[in-house]
Coordinates of C-alpha atoms in Angstrom, one line a residue:
X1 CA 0.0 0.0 0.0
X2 CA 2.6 2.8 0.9
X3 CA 6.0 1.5 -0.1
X4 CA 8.8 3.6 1.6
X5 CA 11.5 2.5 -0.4
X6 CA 9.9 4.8 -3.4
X7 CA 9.2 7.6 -1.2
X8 CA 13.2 7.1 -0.5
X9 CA 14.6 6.6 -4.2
X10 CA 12.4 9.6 -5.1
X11 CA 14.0 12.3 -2.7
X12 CA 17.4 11.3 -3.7
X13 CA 16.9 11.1 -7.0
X14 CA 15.4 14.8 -7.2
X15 CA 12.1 15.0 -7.5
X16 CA 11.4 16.8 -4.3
X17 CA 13.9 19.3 -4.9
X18 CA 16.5 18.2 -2.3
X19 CA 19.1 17.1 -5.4
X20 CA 21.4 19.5 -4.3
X21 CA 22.3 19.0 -0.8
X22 CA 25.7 17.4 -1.1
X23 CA 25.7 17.1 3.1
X24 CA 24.4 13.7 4.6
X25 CA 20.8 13.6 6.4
X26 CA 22.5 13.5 10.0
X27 CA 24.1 16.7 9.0
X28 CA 20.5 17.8 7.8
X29 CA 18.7 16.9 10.8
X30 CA 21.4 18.4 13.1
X31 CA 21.2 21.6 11.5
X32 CA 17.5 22.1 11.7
X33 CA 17.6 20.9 15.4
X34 CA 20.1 23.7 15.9
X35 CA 18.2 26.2 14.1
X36 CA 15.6 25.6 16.2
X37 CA 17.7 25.8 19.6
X38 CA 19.3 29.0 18.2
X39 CA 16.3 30.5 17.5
X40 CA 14.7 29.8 20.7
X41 CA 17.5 30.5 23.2
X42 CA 18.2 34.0 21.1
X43 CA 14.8 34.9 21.1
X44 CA 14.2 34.5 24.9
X45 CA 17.6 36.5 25.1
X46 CA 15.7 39.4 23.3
X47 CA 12.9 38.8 25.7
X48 CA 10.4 37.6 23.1
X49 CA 7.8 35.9 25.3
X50 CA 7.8 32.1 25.8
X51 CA 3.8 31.8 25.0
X52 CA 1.8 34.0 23.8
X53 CA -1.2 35.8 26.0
X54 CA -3.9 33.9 26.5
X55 CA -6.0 32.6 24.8
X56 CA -3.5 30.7 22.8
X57 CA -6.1 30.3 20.0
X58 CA -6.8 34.1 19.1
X59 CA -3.5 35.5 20.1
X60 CA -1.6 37.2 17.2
X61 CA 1.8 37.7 19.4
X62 CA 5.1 36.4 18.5
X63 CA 6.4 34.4 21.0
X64 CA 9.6 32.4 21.1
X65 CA 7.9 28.6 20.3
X66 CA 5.8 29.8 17.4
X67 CA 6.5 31.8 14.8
X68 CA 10.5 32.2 15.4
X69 CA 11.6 28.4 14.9
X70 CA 9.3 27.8 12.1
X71 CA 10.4 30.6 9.8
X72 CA 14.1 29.8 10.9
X73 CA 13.3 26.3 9.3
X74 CA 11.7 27.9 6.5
X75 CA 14.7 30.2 5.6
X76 CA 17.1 27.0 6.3
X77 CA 15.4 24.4 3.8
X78 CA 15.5 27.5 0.9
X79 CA 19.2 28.0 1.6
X80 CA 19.9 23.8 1.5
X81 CA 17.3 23.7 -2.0
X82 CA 19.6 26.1 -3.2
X83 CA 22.6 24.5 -2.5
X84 CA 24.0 26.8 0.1
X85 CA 25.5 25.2 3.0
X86 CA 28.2 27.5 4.1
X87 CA 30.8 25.9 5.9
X88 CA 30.8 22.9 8.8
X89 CA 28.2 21.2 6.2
X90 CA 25.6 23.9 7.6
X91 CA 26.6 24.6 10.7
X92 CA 27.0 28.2 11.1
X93 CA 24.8 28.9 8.5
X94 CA 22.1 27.4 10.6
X95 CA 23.2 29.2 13.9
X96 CA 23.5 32.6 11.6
X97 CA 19.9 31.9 10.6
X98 CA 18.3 31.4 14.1
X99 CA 19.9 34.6 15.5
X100 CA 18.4 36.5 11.9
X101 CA 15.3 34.7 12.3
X102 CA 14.7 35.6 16.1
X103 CA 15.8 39.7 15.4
X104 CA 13.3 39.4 12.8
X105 CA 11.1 38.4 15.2
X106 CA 11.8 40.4 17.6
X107 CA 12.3 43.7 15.3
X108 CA 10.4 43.6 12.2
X109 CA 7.6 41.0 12.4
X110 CA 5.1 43.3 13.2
X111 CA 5.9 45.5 9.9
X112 CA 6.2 42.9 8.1
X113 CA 2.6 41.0 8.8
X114 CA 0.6 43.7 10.3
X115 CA -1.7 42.7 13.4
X116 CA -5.7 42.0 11.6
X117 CA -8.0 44.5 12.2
X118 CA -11.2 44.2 14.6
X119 CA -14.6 44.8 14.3
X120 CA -14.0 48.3 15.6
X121 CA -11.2 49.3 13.0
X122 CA -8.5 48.7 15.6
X123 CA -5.4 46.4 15.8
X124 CA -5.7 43.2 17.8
X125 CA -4.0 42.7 20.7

C-alpha cells in the first residue's frame, strides 16, 4: 500500500527538490535541530515571550515557540534547496539563521505582517 523505499529513491533522486544537498541527512537533521535551539535561546535572550497571552487560539503575538523556529526552518530548507550550506556542512549557517530569524522576530515582524483589524477598526492585541 505505501511502499517507503519509493518515497526514498524519489527524494534522492530529485524529484522533491532536495538534489542539491551534497551534506548527509544527519548533517541535515542536526542543522535544523540547531536552528531551532538558536532561535529559541536568542529569542528569549531578546525577551520575546515564551507563550503568547492567552488565549493561545486568538493571540496574534510572536512568542519564542511559534513563529521564530518555524520561519528559521523555512529560511534553512531555501538555503539547503539552493545548494548553500556554508561551511561545517551547515553549521554556522544554521546558527547565523536562528539569531536573523529571532531579530526578525523580535524587530520587524510586526511591519512585516501587520496585526488584523477588529470589528471596531482597531489592531488586535
Amino acid at each position: 500500500m505505501f511502499n517507503l523505499n519509493i518515497i526514498h529513491s524519489c527524494v534522492y533522486s530529485g524529484v522533491y527538490g532536495l538534489v542539491n544537498i551534497n551534506i548527509s541527512s544527519f548533517d541535515v537533521v542536526l542543522s535544523y535541530v540547531i536552528t531551532i535551539i538558536v532561535s529559541i535561546i536568542f529569542a528569549l535572550i531578546l525577551r520575546v515571550p515564551l507563550l503568547p497571552n492567552k488565549p493561545y487560539m486568538y493571540s496574534f503575538d510572536v512568542s519564542a515557540l511559534y513563529p521564530t523556529p518555524i520561519i528559521a526552518m523555512g529560511i534553512l530548507s531555501l538555503f539547503f534547496v539552493l545548494g548553500y550550506t556554508f561551511i561545517y556542512n551547515g553549521i554556522v549557517l544554521s546558527v547565523v539563521i536562528g539569531i536573523v530569524t529571532s531579530l526578525f522576530v523580535k524587530y520587524l515582524f510586526y511591519e512585516v505582517f501587520p496585526k488584523p483589524l477588529q470589528n471596531d477598526g482597531e489592531e488586535a492585541s
